[in-house]
Amino acid sequence: PRPRQKSALLAAAPTPAEHPFALTDLPHQEAEYRPYALAHLPRVKYLDYRMVDEQAVQAAKEQYQDRLQEMQEAEAAEEAAEAERQQRAERAAELAAANVGHVDAFRDEMLAEGGGDVGKLRQHASLLPLAQEFQAALNEAIDEYVATALEIGGLKREELSTFSEAFGEAKTEGTAEAQRQIAQYRHLVKRAQHDAGASGLTPSQLGAMQEANGALYEALMDMEMSQVERYGETIGAFESAYEELSKRLQETGSTFFNRARELEGAFTQKLEAAASELAEEEAAREAGSAEDEAVPEEVRTLLGDRETLTNALTQAHDTRVAQLDAREDEARAREVAALKGTIERLQADEYGRNRGAVVEIWNLVHVEHKNELLELGAPAHAEVA
């Protein structure tokens, strides 16, 4: 590589892929390239580290000290940013799994100052403490809601995990029992073959094996029907427990949204009272021909019209309550859909398992075994003929 190509090596260093290259046959570059490569040893892997002199490495690092420091700082910043992105992604996934992924958007909606004159009014210095008080109370309510939802979400995952594990073990046991039944039948067939020898099964032996095959079919189907009944009861029990947790989560959401409505209502009342006092102060200043320059003209106009002021605040409150209602309906609909989807998926899986088992049993007994017995009885029939 030429000197101007050294930056390409540096730029490629952070990538996880490794690209082999040789430093041989470069005598005209050794004086400059070797120190550069040594300085970046954390990003360069030597096949033979016995060729690397530690003093040369230290000298090379001192030579490129400023550039190395810049790289280290940039990499540290990128690692920190990536860790933060990963943490946010994990947090978002955790909240979504507990059906509270909407809380951040909801928080922003409720704490937004709003546009127009009401938004400017809320920015008035005398009204800011009310907004801060509302923000603190709302954040506390949201934190409690999220904590409870995450706890219930954890219980739901645990319930599903326990069910899946137990259900899997039950299916494994059922499969093992079916295999034992089939193995017993196979043993009968082998013994009949041994007794018959090269002449093949006699008609009586063939009939006995066909009866055994029919008995195997009945046994396997009885086992499958028993499993269907038992698995159905298991899924039903899980559904009841899982639905109870889902209802708890929905009730938690209803409690939270009711509390949020109360906080919004109380905040609006305090805001109206404070705005009324502010309007009286503004009216007194106007009467004395002294205007508060800190209050924008459009806000002074709003404060001067009590009816318009009340209507604006009421409209802002109604908008937030409508947003609350919509968010609550969305959360409830998501939870209901999630519950329904989980149960339907389990039921569909069991239905598919049952249909597959029935088809497998039929093919085993009425196709594979039947054809095998016909072949085993063929020599005897041929000799009789």
Coordinates of C-alpha atoms in Angstrom, one line a residue:
P1 CA 0.0 0.0 0.0
R2 CA 1.1 3.5 -0.7
P3 CA 1.1 6.3 2.0
R4 CA -2.1 7.8 0.7
Q5 CA -3.8 4.4 1.0
K6 CA -3.1 4.1 4.7
S7 CA -6.4 5.9 5.6
A8 CA -8.3 3.1 3.8
L9 CA -6.9 0.6 6.3
L10 CA -7.9 2.8 9.2
A11 CA -11.4 3.4 7.8
A12 CA -12.0 -0.3 7.4
A13 CA -10.8 -1.2 10.9
P14 CA -14.1 -0.9 12.8
T15 CA -15.9 -3.3 10.5
P16 CA -16.3 -6.9 12.0
A17 CA -15.1 -8.5 8.8
E18 CA -11.4 -9.3 8.6
H19 CA -9.4 -8.9 5.4
P20 CA -6.0 -10.5 5.2
F21 CA -3.1 -8.6 3.6
A22 CA 0.7 -8.9 3.5
L23 CA 3.3 -6.4 4.3
T24 CA 6.1 -8.1 2.4
D25 CA 7.9 -6.9 -0.7
L26 CA 7.4 -3.3 0.3
P27 CA 11.0 -2.1 1.1
H28 CA 10.3 1.4 -0.1
Q29 CA 7.4 1.8 2.4
E30 CA 8.9 0.1 5.4
A31 CA 10.1 3.3 7.1
E32 CA 6.6 4.9 7.0
Y33 CA 4.2 2.0 6.8
R34 CA 5.5 -0.3 9.5
P35 CA 5.2 2.4 12.3
Y36 CA 1.7 3.2 11.1
A37 CA 0.6 -0.4 11.2
L38 CA 2.2 -1.0 14.6
A39 CA 0.4 2.0 16.0
H40 CA -2.9 0.4 15.1
L41 CA -2.2 -3.0 16.4
P42 CA -5.7 -3.3 18.2
R43 CA -7.1 -3.2 14.7
V44 CA -4.4 -5.3 12.9
K45 CA -3.8 -8.9 13.6
Y46 CA -0.4 -10.4 12.9
L47 CA 0.0 -14.0 12.1
D48 CA 3.3 -14.1 14.0
Y49 CA 3.4 -11.7 17.0
R50 CA 7.0 -12.7 17.7
M51 CA 7.9 -10.3 14.9
V52 CA 6.3 -7.3 16.8
D53 CA 8.6 -5.4 19.0
E54 CA 6.8 -3.8 22.0
Q55 CA 9.2 -0.8 22.0
A56 CA 8.5 -0.2 18.3
V57 CA 4.8 -0.4 19.0
Q58 CA 5.1 2.3 21.8
A59 CA 7.2 4.5 19.6
A60 CA 4.7 4.2 16.7
K61 CA 1.8 5.1 19.1
E62 CA 3.7 8.2 20.2
Q63 CA 4.3 9.1 16.6
Y64 CA 0.6 8.9 15.8
Q65 CA -0.7 9.9 19.3
D66 CA -3.1 12.6 18.2
R67 CA -4.7 10.5 15.5
L68 CA -5.0 7.5 17.8
Q69 CA -6.7 9.6 20.5
E70 CA -9.2 11.0 18.0
M71 CA -10.0 7.4 16.9
Q72 CA -10.4 6.2 20.5
E73 CA -12.7 9.1 21.4
A74 CA -14.8 8.5 18.2
E75 CA -15.0 4.8 18.9
A76 CA -16.0 5.4 22.5
A77 CA -18.7 7.8 21.4
E78 CA -20.0 5.4 18.9
E79 CA -20.0 2.5 21.4
A80 CA -21.9 4.7 23.9
A81 CA -24.4 5.7 21.2
E82 CA -24.9 2.1 20.1
A83 CA -25.4 1.0 23.7
E84 CA -28.0 3.7 24.2
R85 CA -29.8 2.7 21.0
Q86 CA -29.7 -1.0 22.1
Q87 CA -31.1 0.0 25.5
R88 CA -33.9 2.0 23.9
A89 CA -34.7 -0.8 21.6
E90 CA -34.9 -3.3 24.4
R91 CA -36.9 -1.0 26.5
A92 CA -39.4 -0.3 23.6
A93 CA -39.7 -4.1 23.0
E94 CA -40.3 -4.7 26.8
L95 CA -43.0 -2.0 26.9
A96 CA -44.6 -3.2 23.7
A97 CA -44.7 -6.8 25.1
A98 CA -46.5 -5.4 28.2
N99 CA -48.9 -3.4 26.0
V100 CA -47.6 -0.1 27.3
G101 CA -45.6 0.9 24.3
H102 CA -47.9 3.9 23.8
V103 CA -46.9 5.6 27.0
D104 CA -44.2 7.8 25.6
A105 CA -46.4 9.2 22.8
F106 CA -49.2 9.6 25.3
R107 CA -46.9 11.5 27.7
D108 CA -45.9 13.9 24.9
E109 CA -49.5 14.5 24.0
M110 CA -50.6 15.3 27.5
L111 CA -47.6 17.5 28.3
A112 CA -47.7 19.4 25.0
E113 CA -48.4 23.1 25.6
G114 CA -50.6 23.2 22.5
G115 CA -50.7 25.8 19.8
G116 CA -52.4 29.1 19.5
D117 CA -53.1 31.5 22.3
V118 CA -53.6 28.8 25.0
G119 CA -50.1 27.5 24.3
K120 CA -48.6 30.9 24.7
L121 CA -50.7 31.5 27.8
R122 CA -49.3 28.3 29.4
Q123 CA -45.8 29.7 28.9
H124 CA -46.6 32.7 31.1
A125 CA -44.2 32.7 34.1
S126 CA -47.0 32.7 36.7
L127 CA -48.6 29.6 35.1
L128 CA -45.4 27.5 34.6
P129 CA -45.5 26.1 38.2
L130 CA -48.9 24.6 37.5
A131 CA -47.7 22.9 34.3
Q132 CA -44.6 21.6 36.2
E133 CA -46.9 20.2 39.0
F134 CA -49.1 18.5 36.4
Q135 CA -46.1 17.1 34.6
A136 CA -44.7 15.6 37.9
A137 CA -48.0 14.1 38.8
L138 CA -48.6 12.6 35.4
N139 CA -45.1 11.2 35.2
E140 CA -45.6 9.5 38.6
A141 CA -48.9 8.0 37.4
I142 CA -47.3 6.8 34.2
D143 CA -44.3 5.2 36.1
E144 CA -46.7 3.3 38.4
Y145 CA -48.8 2.2 35.4
V146 CA -45.7 1.0 33.5
A147 CA -44.3 -0.8 36.6
T148 CA -47.5 -2.7 37.2
A149 CA -48.0 -3.5 33.5
L150 CA -44.4 -4.9 33.3
E151 CA -45.1 -7.0 36.4
I152 CA -48.2 -8.4 34.9
G153 CA -46.5 -8.8 31.5
G154 CA -43.8 -10.9 33.3
L155 CA -46.5 -13.1 34.8
K156 CA -48.0 -13.6 31.4
R157 CA -44.7 -14.7 29.9
E158 CA -44.1 -17.0 32.9
E159 CA -47.6 -18.5 32.5
L160 CA -47.1 -19.0 28.7
S161 CA -43.6 -20.5 29.3
T162 CA -44.8 -22.9 32.0
F163 CA -47.7 -24.0 29.7
S164 CA -45.5 -24.5 26.7
E165 CA -43.0 -26.5 28.7
A166 CA -45.7 -28.8 30.2
F167 CA -47.5 -29.1 26.9
G168 CA -44.3 -30.1 25.2
E169 CA -43.5 -32.7 27.8
A170 CA -47.0 -34.2 27.5
K171 CA -46.7 -34.4 23.7
T172 CA -43.3 -36.1 24.1
E173 CA -44.8 -38.7 26.5
G174 CA -47.7 -39.3 24.1
T175 CA -45.3 -39.8 21.2
A176 CA -43.2 -42.2 23.3
E177 CA -46.3 -44.3 24.2
A178 CA -47.3 -44.4 20.5
Q179 CA -43.8 -45.6 19.6
R180 CA -44.0 -48.3 22.2
Q181 CA -47.3 -49.6 20.6
I182 CA -45.7 -49.5 17.2
A183 CA -42.6 -51.3 18.4
Q184 CA -44.7 -54.1 19.9
Y185 CA -46.5 -54.6 16.6
R186 CA -43.1 -54.6 14.8
H187 CA -41.9 -57.3 17.2
L188 CA -45.0 -59.5 16.3
V189 CA -44.3 -59.1 12.6
K190 CA -40.6 -60.0 13.0
R191 CA -41.5 -63.1 15.1
A192 CA -44.1 -64.2 12.5
Q193 CA -41.5 -63.7 9.7
H194 CA -39.0 -65.8 11.7
D195 CA -41.5 -68.6 12.3
A196 CA -42.7 -68.6 8.6
G197 CA -39.1 -68.6 7.2
A198 CA -38.5 -68.2 3.4
S199 CA -42.0 -69.6 2.5
G200 CA -43.7 -66.5 3.7
L201 CA -46.6 -66.0 6.0
T202 CA -49.4 -68.6 5.9
P203 CA -53.0 -67.4 5.5
S204 CA -53.6 -67.8 9.2
Q205 CA -50.4 -66.0 10.1
L206 CA -51.3 -63.2 7.7
G207 CA -54.7 -62.9 9.2
A208 CA -53.3 -62.7 12.7
M209 CA -50.9 -59.9 11.6
Q210 CA -53.7 -58.1 9.9
E211 CA -55.8 -58.3 13.1
A212 CA -52.7 -57.0 15.0
N213 CA -52.4 -54.2 12.6
G214 CA -56.1 -53.3 13.0
A215 CA -55.7 -53.5 16.8
L216 CA -52.7 -51.1 16.5
Y217 CA -54.8 -48.7 14.6
E218 CA -57.5 -48.7 17.2
A219 CA -55.0 -48.3 20.0
L220 CA -53.2 -45.4 18.3
M221 CA -56.5 -43.7 17.5
D222 CA -57.8 -44.2 21.1
M223 CA -54.5 -42.7 22.4
E224 CA -54.9 -39.7 20.0
M225 CA -58.5 -39.0 21.0
S226 CA -57.5 -39.2 24.6
Q227 CA -54.7 -36.8 24.0
V228 CA -57.0 -34.4 22.1
E229 CA -59.3 -34.3 25.1
R230 CA -56.5 -33.9 27.6
Y231 CA -54.7 -31.3 25.6
G232 CA -58.0 -29.4 25.1
E233 CA -58.5 -29.3 28.9
T234 CA -54.9 -28.1 29.3
I235 CA -55.3 -25.3 26.8
G236 CA -58.6 -24.4 28.5
A237 CA -57.0 -24.1 31.9
F238 CA -54.2 -22.0 30.4
E239 CA -56.7 -19.8 28.7
S240 CA -58.5 -19.1 31.9
A241 CA -55.3 -18.2 33.8
Y242 CA -53.9 -16.1 30.9
E243 CA -57.2 -14.3 30.4
E244 CA -57.3 -13.4 34.1
L245 CA -53.9 -11.8 33.8
S246 CA -55.1 -10.0 30.6
K247 CA -58.1 -8.6 32.5
R248 CA -55.8 -7.4 35.3
L249 CA -53.7 -5.6 32.8
Q250 CA -56.8 -4.0 31.2
E251 CA -58.1 -3.0 34.7
T252 CA -54.7 -1.5 35.4
G253 CA -55.0 0.5 32.2
S254 CA -58.5 1.7 33.1
T255 CA -57.3 2.8 36.5
F256 CA -54.4 4.7 35.0
F257 CA -56.5 6.5 32.4
N258 CA -59.1 7.5 34.9
R259 CA -56.4 8.9 37.1
A260 CA -54.9 10.8 34.1
R261 CA -58.4 12.3 33.4
E262 CA -58.6 13.4 37.0
L263 CA -55.2 15.0 36.8
E264 CA -56.1 16.7 33.5
G265 CA -59.3 18.0 35.0
A266 CA -57.6 19.3 38.1
F267 CA -54.9 21.0 36.0
T268 CA -57.5 22.7 33.8
Q269 CA -59.4 24.0 36.8
K270 CA -56.2 25.4 38.4
L271 CA -55.2 26.8 35.0
E272 CA -58.6 28.5 34.6
A273 CA -58.4 30.0 38.1
A274 CA -54.8 31.2 37.6
A275 CA -55.7 32.6 34.2
S276 CA -58.7 34.5 35.7
E277 CA -56.4 36.1 38.3
L278 CA -54.0 36.9 35.5
A279 CA -56.8 38.5 33.5
E280 CA -57.8 40.6 36.5
E281 CA -54.2 41.8 37.0
E282 CA -54.0 42.6 33.3
A283 CA -57.3 44.5 33.5
A284 CA -56.0 46.5 36.5
R285 CA -52.8 47.4 34.6
E286 CA -54.8 48.5 31.6
A287 CA -57.0 50.7 33.8
G288 CA -53.8 52.3 35.1
S289 CA -52.5 52.6 31.5
A290 CA -49.6 50.3 32.3
E291 CA -49.1 47.2 30.2
D292 CA -47.0 44.2 31.0
E293 CA -44.5 44.0 28.2
A294 CA -43.8 40.4 29.1
V295 CA -47.3 39.3 28.0
P296 CA -47.7 39.0 24.2
E297 CA -50.4 41.1 22.6
E298 CA -52.5 38.1 21.6
V299 CA -52.4 36.8 25.2
R300 CA -53.5 40.2 26.5
T301 CA -56.3 40.1 24.1
L302 CA -57.3 36.6 25.2
L303 CA -57.1 37.6 28.9
G304 CA -59.3 40.6 28.1
D305 CA -62.1 38.4 26.9
R306 CA -63.3 36.1 29.7
E307 CA -65.7 34.1 27.5
T308 CA -63.1 33.5 24.8
L309 CA -60.5 32.5 27.5
T310 CA -62.9 30.0 29.1
N311 CA -63.8 28.5 25.8
A312 CA -60.2 28.2 24.7
L313 CA -59.2 26.4 27.9
T314 CA -62.3 24.2 27.8
Q315 CA -61.5 23.2 24.2
A316 CA -57.9 22.4 25.1
H317 CA -59.1 20.3 27.9
D318 CA -61.7 18.5 25.7
T319 CA -59.0 17.8 23.2
R320 CA -56.8 16.1 25.8
V321 CA -59.7 14.1 27.2
A322 CA -60.4 12.9 23.7
Q323 CA -56.8 11.9 23.3
L324 CA -57.0 10.0 26.6
D325 CA -60.1 8.2 25.5
A326 CA -58.6 7.2 22.2
R327 CA -55.4 5.9 23.8
E328 CA -57.4 3.9 26.3
D329 CA -59.5 2.3 23.6
E330 CA -56.3 1.5 21.6
A331 CA -54.6 -0.1 24.6
R332 CA -57.7 -2.2 25.4
A333 CA -58.1 -3.3 21.8
R334 CA -54.4 -4.3 21.6
E335 CA -54.7 -6.4 24.7
V336 CA -57.9 -8.1 23.6
A337 CA -56.3 -8.8 20.2
A338 CA -53.1 -10.1 21.8
L339 CA -55.1 -12.4 24.1
K340 CA -57.2 -13.7 21.2
G341 CA -54.2 -14.2 19.0
T342 CA -52.3 -16.2 21.7
I343 CA -55.3 -18.5 22.3
E344 CA -56.1 -18.9 18.6
R345 CA -52.5 -19.7 17.8
L346 CA -52.4 -22.5 20.5
Q347 CA -55.7 -23.9 19.3
A348 CA -54.6 -23.8 15.7
D349 CA -51.3 -25.6 16.6
E350 CA -53.2 -28.3 18.4
Y351 CA -55.6 -28.7 15.6
G352 CA -52.8 -29.0 13.1
R353 CA -51.0 -31.5 15.4
N354 CA -54.2 -33.6 15.7
R355 CA -54.9 -33.7 12.0
G356 CA -51.2 -34.5 11.2
A357 CA -51.3 -37.4 13.8
V358 CA -54.5 -38.8 12.4
V359 CA -53.1 -38.8 8.8
E360 CA -49.8 -40.3 10.0
I361 CA -51.6 -43.1 11.8
W362 CA -53.8 -43.8 8.8
N363 CA -50.9 -43.9 6.4
L364 CA -48.8 -46.1 8.8
V365 CA -51.5 -48.7 9.3
H366 CA -53.6 -48.7 6.1
V367 CA -50.8 -48.0 3.7
E368 CA -47.3 -49.0 4.9
H369 CA -48.2 -51.9 7.2
K370 CA -50.9 -53.1 4.8
N371 CA -48.6 -53.2 1.8
E372 CA -45.9 -54.8 3.9
L373 CA -48.2 -57.6 5.0
L374 CA -49.4 -58.2 1.5
E375 CA -45.7 -58.6 0.4
L376 CA -45.0 -61.0 3.3
G377 CA -48.0 -63.2 2.4
A378 CA -47.2 -63.1 -1.3
P379 CA -44.8 -66.2 -1.4
A380 CA -47.3 -68.4 0.3
H381 CA -50.1 -67.4 -2.1
A382 CA -47.9 -68.0 -5.0
E383 CA -46.9 -71.5 -3.8
V384 CA -50.6 -72.4 -3.3
A385 CA -51.4 -71.1 -6.8

